[in-house]
Amino acid sequence: SITGETVELLEPYLDMEDYNLETAKKVCGNVAGLCSWTQAMAYFYGINKEVLPLKANLALQEGRLAAAQTELNNAQIQLDEKQMELDKVQAMYDTAMKEKQALLDDAEACRRKMNNATALIEGLGGEKIRWTASSKNFQNQIINLVGNVLLATGFLSYSGPFNQEYRNLLLQLWKKEMDNNKIPYSNDLNLTDMLVDNATVGEWNLHGLPNDDLSIQNGIIVTKASRYPLLIDPQGQGKIWIKNKEKNNGLQVNS
């Protein structure tokens, strides 16, 4: 309730030299405290005069702060809602991208398989001609098998004692007889290829058997004929070959 007018009325007294607590105690005794109280109230008025605008401004700023805080809270709520929506959309996007990548991987795998299948089909297409020819050749071999076996059997049974020229003559005579009796056989028949493989011939050569046709035929007769062979071997090539071939099989030799 103190006003500026009251403080102005008090100022002449407050400015006096003897207006203080010590002097008041001497004059007034117990009520000397009123002197200090009036000084304090005047001082409080001056301070309060500066503080009140600050309080008012503080209340105004607090109101603004509360309003701003409310807006911030509302904005935060909206932000959280939008963030949740964004997270959902992001999850949907990630799922869609994974599905897309999976589809791309499947498509690439299918493309590779299709390319491999195409290459295989093209390769098999190129083999069709060879397979057809081989199938026809196999069919001819089946038809001619009886005659071929007959020629091979005759060669093993009867051509052993003779030289290369007479063996060929015997083969021609047999073929002529088979033609007369309509027994099919292969015109390009090679008895050596029919009765022995190249790997075995190579092994015989390593054991000392010469590589000419007559020697190989003799080797076939020795190993394939059911009767034991008698070798007329003036050069000793057959003897060397048999010793080397049967060395690891416990061959016993009478010199």
Coordinates of C-alpha atoms in Angstrom, one line a residue:
S1 CA 0.0 0.0 0.0
I2 CA 3.0 2.4 0.1
T3 CA 2.8 4.9 -2.8
G4 CA 5.4 7.2 -4.4
E5 CA 3.7 10.2 -2.7
T6 CA 4.2 8.6 0.7
V7 CA 7.9 8.0 0.0
E8 CA 8.3 11.6 -1.2
L9 CA 6.8 12.9 2.1
L10 CA 9.2 10.7 4.0
E11 CA 12.3 11.8 2.1
P12 CA 13.0 15.0 4.1
Y13 CA 13.0 13.0 7.3
L14 CA 15.0 10.2 5.8
D15 CA 17.7 12.7 4.7
M16 CA 18.1 14.1 8.2
E17 CA 21.4 13.2 10.0
D18 CA 19.7 12.2 13.2
Y19 CA 17.0 10.0 11.7
N20 CA 18.7 6.8 12.5
L21 CA 18.3 3.9 15.0
E22 CA 21.0 5.1 17.5
T23 CA 19.5 8.5 17.9
A24 CA 15.9 7.1 18.1
K25 CA 17.0 4.8 20.9
K26 CA 18.2 7.7 22.9
V27 CA 15.0 9.7 22.3
C28 CA 12.2 7.1 21.9
G29 CA 13.5 4.0 23.7
N30 CA 11.6 0.9 22.8
V31 CA 9.8 2.4 19.7
A32 CA 13.1 3.3 18.1
G33 CA 12.6 0.3 15.7
L34 CA 9.9 2.2 13.8
C35 CA 12.7 4.4 12.6
S36 CA 14.5 1.5 11.0
W37 CA 11.1 0.1 9.7
T38 CA 10.3 3.3 7.9
Q39 CA 13.7 3.3 6.3
A40 CA 13.3 -0.3 5.2
M41 CA 9.8 0.3 3.8
A42 CA 11.1 3.3 1.7
Y43 CA 14.0 1.2 0.5
F44 CA 11.7 -1.7 -0.2
Y45 CA 9.4 0.6 -2.3
G46 CA 12.4 1.6 -4.4
I47 CA 13.5 -2.0 -5.0
N48 CA 9.9 -3.2 -5.5
K49 CA 9.3 -0.4 -8.1
E50 CA 12.0 -2.0 -10.2
V51 CA 11.0 -5.6 -9.4
L52 CA 7.3 -5.3 -10.3
P53 CA 7.9 -4.7 -14.0
L54 CA 10.3 -7.6 -14.0
K55 CA 7.6 -9.8 -12.3
A56 CA 5.1 -8.7 -14.8
N57 CA 7.4 -9.5 -17.6
L58 CA 8.3 -12.8 -16.0
A59 CA 4.6 -13.7 -15.8
L60 CA 4.2 -12.7 -19.4
Q61 CA 7.3 -14.7 -20.5
E62 CA 6.2 -17.7 -18.4
G63 CA 2.8 -17.5 -20.2
R64 CA 4.6 -17.3 -23.5
L65 CA 6.8 -20.2 -22.4
A66 CA 3.8 -22.3 -21.4
A67 CA 2.1 -21.5 -24.7
A68 CA 5.3 -22.4 -26.6
Q69 CA 5.8 -25.5 -24.5
T70 CA 2.2 -26.5 -25.4
E71 CA 2.9 -25.9 -29.0
L72 CA 6.1 -27.9 -28.7
N73 CA 4.3 -30.8 -27.0
N74 CA 1.7 -30.8 -29.8
A75 CA 4.4 -30.6 -32.4
Q76 CA 6.3 -33.4 -30.7
I77 CA 3.1 -35.5 -30.7
Q78 CA 2.6 -34.8 -34.4
L79 CA 6.3 -35.6 -35.0
D80 CA 6.0 -38.9 -33.1
E81 CA 2.9 -39.8 -35.1
K82 CA 4.6 -38.9 -38.4
Q83 CA 7.7 -40.8 -37.3
M84 CA 5.6 -43.9 -36.6
E85 CA 4.0 -43.4 -40.1
L86 CA 7.5 -43.0 -41.6
D87 CA 8.7 -46.1 -39.8
K88 CA 5.7 -48.1 -41.1
V89 CA 6.3 -46.8 -44.6
Q90 CA 10.1 -47.5 -44.3
A91 CA 9.3 -51.0 -43.2
M92 CA 7.0 -51.5 -46.2
Y93 CA 9.7 -50.0 -48.5
D94 CA 12.4 -52.3 -47.0
T95 CA 10.1 -55.3 -47.5
A96 CA 9.3 -54.3 -51.0
M97 CA 13.0 -53.8 -51.8
K98 CA 13.8 -57.2 -50.4
E99 CA 11.0 -58.8 -52.5
K100 CA 12.3 -56.9 -55.5
Q101 CA 15.9 -58.1 -54.9
A102 CA 14.6 -61.7 -54.4
L103 CA 12.7 -61.4 -57.7
L104 CA 15.8 -60.0 -59.4
D105 CA 17.9 -62.9 -58.0
D106 CA 15.3 -65.4 -59.1
A107 CA 15.2 -63.8 -62.5
E108 CA 19.0 -63.9 -62.8
A109 CA 19.1 -67.5 -61.7
C110 CA 16.3 -68.4 -64.2
R111 CA 18.3 -66.5 -66.9
R112 CA 21.4 -68.5 -66.2
K113 CA 19.5 -71.8 -66.2
M114 CA 17.9 -70.8 -69.4
N115 CA 21.2 -69.9 -71.0
N116 CA 22.7 -73.2 -69.7
A117 CA 19.7 -75.1 -71.0
T118 CA 19.9 -73.4 -74.4
A119 CA 23.6 -74.1 -74.6
L120 CA 23.0 -77.8 -73.6
I121 CA 20.2 -78.1 -76.2
E122 CA 22.3 -76.6 -78.9
G123 CA 25.2 -78.9 -77.9
L124 CA 22.8 -81.9 -77.9
G125 CA 21.4 -80.8 -81.2
G126 CA 25.0 -80.9 -82.6
E127 CA 25.3 -84.4 -81.1
K128 CA 22.1 -85.6 -82.7
I129 CA 23.8 -86.4 -86.0
R130 CA 26.6 -88.3 -84.3
W131 CA 24.2 -90.2 -82.1
T132 CA 22.0 -91.0 -85.1
A133 CA 25.1 -92.3 -87.0
S134 CA 26.3 -94.2 -83.9
S135 CA 22.8 -95.8 -83.4
K136 CA 22.8 -96.9 -87.0
N137 CA 26.3 -98.2 -86.6
F138 CA 25.4 -100.1 -83.5
Q139 CA 22.4 -101.6 -85.3
N140 CA 24.6 -102.7 -88.1
Q141 CA 27.1 -104.2 -85.6
I142 CA 24.3 -106.2 -84.0
I143 CA 23.2 -107.5 -87.5
N144 CA 26.8 -108.3 -88.4
L145 CA 27.8 -109.6 -85.0
V146 CA 27.3 -113.3 -85.9
G147 CA 29.5 -113.1 -89.0
N148 CA 32.1 -111.0 -87.3
V149 CA 32.4 -113.5 -84.4
L150 CA 32.6 -116.4 -86.9
L151 CA 35.5 -114.7 -88.8
A152 CA 37.3 -113.9 -85.5
T153 CA 36.8 -117.5 -84.3
G154 CA 38.1 -118.9 -87.6
F155 CA 41.1 -116.6 -87.4
L156 CA 42.0 -117.7 -83.8
S157 CA 41.4 -121.4 -84.7
Y158 CA 43.1 -121.8 -88.0
S159 CA 45.4 -119.0 -89.1
G160 CA 48.1 -119.4 -86.4
P161 CA 50.6 -121.5 -88.4
F162 CA 50.5 -119.2 -91.5
N163 CA 52.2 -116.0 -92.6
Q164 CA 50.4 -112.7 -93.1
E165 CA 49.7 -113.2 -96.8
Y166 CA 48.1 -116.6 -96.3
R167 CA 46.1 -115.3 -93.3
N168 CA 44.6 -112.6 -95.5
L169 CA 43.8 -115.2 -98.2
L170 CA 42.0 -117.3 -95.7
L171 CA 40.0 -114.3 -94.5
Q172 CA 38.9 -113.5 -98.1
L173 CA 37.9 -117.2 -98.7
W174 CA 35.8 -117.2 -95.6
K175 CA 34.1 -114.0 -96.5
K176 CA 33.3 -115.4 -99.9
E177 CA 31.8 -118.5 -98.4
M178 CA 29.8 -116.3 -96.0
D179 CA 28.5 -114.3 -98.9
N180 CA 27.3 -117.4 -100.6
N181 CA 25.5 -118.5 -97.4
K182 CA 24.1 -114.9 -96.9
I183 CA 25.8 -114.6 -93.5
P184 CA 26.1 -110.8 -92.7
Y185 CA 29.4 -109.4 -91.6
S186 CA 31.2 -106.0 -91.5
N187 CA 33.0 -105.2 -94.7
D188 CA 35.4 -103.0 -92.9
L189 CA 36.0 -105.5 -90.1
N190 CA 39.5 -105.2 -88.5
L191 CA 40.1 -108.4 -86.5
T192 CA 42.9 -106.8 -84.5
D193 CA 40.7 -103.9 -83.3
M194 CA 37.9 -106.4 -82.6
L195 CA 40.0 -108.8 -80.5
V196 CA 42.3 -106.4 -78.6
D197 CA 42.3 -102.8 -77.4
N198 CA 45.1 -100.3 -78.0
A199 CA 46.1 -100.1 -74.3
T200 CA 46.8 -103.8 -74.3
V201 CA 48.8 -103.6 -77.5
G202 CA 50.8 -100.7 -76.0
E203 CA 51.5 -102.8 -72.9
W204 CA 52.6 -105.7 -75.2
N205 CA 55.0 -103.4 -77.0
L206 CA 56.5 -102.3 -73.7
H207 CA 57.1 -106.0 -72.9
G208 CA 59.1 -106.5 -76.1
L209 CA 56.5 -107.5 -78.7
P210 CA 57.1 -105.8 -82.1
N211 CA 54.5 -103.4 -83.3
D212 CA 53.9 -104.9 -86.8
D213 CA 50.5 -106.4 -87.7
L214 CA 51.8 -110.0 -87.9
S215 CA 53.3 -109.8 -84.4
I216 CA 50.2 -108.3 -82.9
Q217 CA 48.1 -111.0 -84.5
N218 CA 50.4 -113.6 -83.1
G219 CA 50.0 -112.0 -79.6
I220 CA 46.2 -112.2 -80.0
I221 CA 46.4 -115.8 -80.9
V222 CA 48.7 -116.6 -78.0
T223 CA 46.4 -114.8 -75.4
K224 CA 43.0 -115.5 -76.9
A225 CA 43.1 -119.0 -78.4
S226 CA 41.7 -121.8 -76.2
R227 CA 44.7 -124.2 -77.0
Y228 CA 48.2 -123.5 -75.8
P229 CA 50.3 -122.0 -78.6
L230 CA 53.5 -123.3 -80.1
L231 CA 55.8 -120.5 -81.1
I232 CA 58.3 -120.9 -83.9
D233 CA 60.5 -118.1 -82.8
P234 CA 64.0 -118.0 -84.5
Q235 CA 64.7 -114.4 -83.4
G236 CA 63.6 -115.0 -79.8
Q237 CA 61.2 -112.0 -79.8
G238 CA 58.2 -114.1 -78.7
K239 CA 60.3 -115.6 -75.9
I240 CA 61.4 -112.2 -74.6
W241 CA 57.8 -110.9 -74.8
I242 CA 56.3 -113.9 -72.8
K243 CA 59.0 -113.7 -70.1
N244 CA 58.5 -110.0 -69.6
K245 CA 54.7 -110.3 -69.8
E246 CA 54.5 -113.2 -67.2
K247 CA 57.4 -112.2 -65.0
N248 CA 55.1 -111.0 -62.2
N249 CA 52.8 -114.1 -62.5
G250 CA 55.4 -116.7 -61.4
L251 CA 56.4 -117.9 -64.8
Q252 CA 58.8 -120.9 -64.7
V253 CA 61.2 -121.3 -67.6
N254 CA 63.1 -124.4 -68.6
S255 CA 66.1 -123.3 -70.7

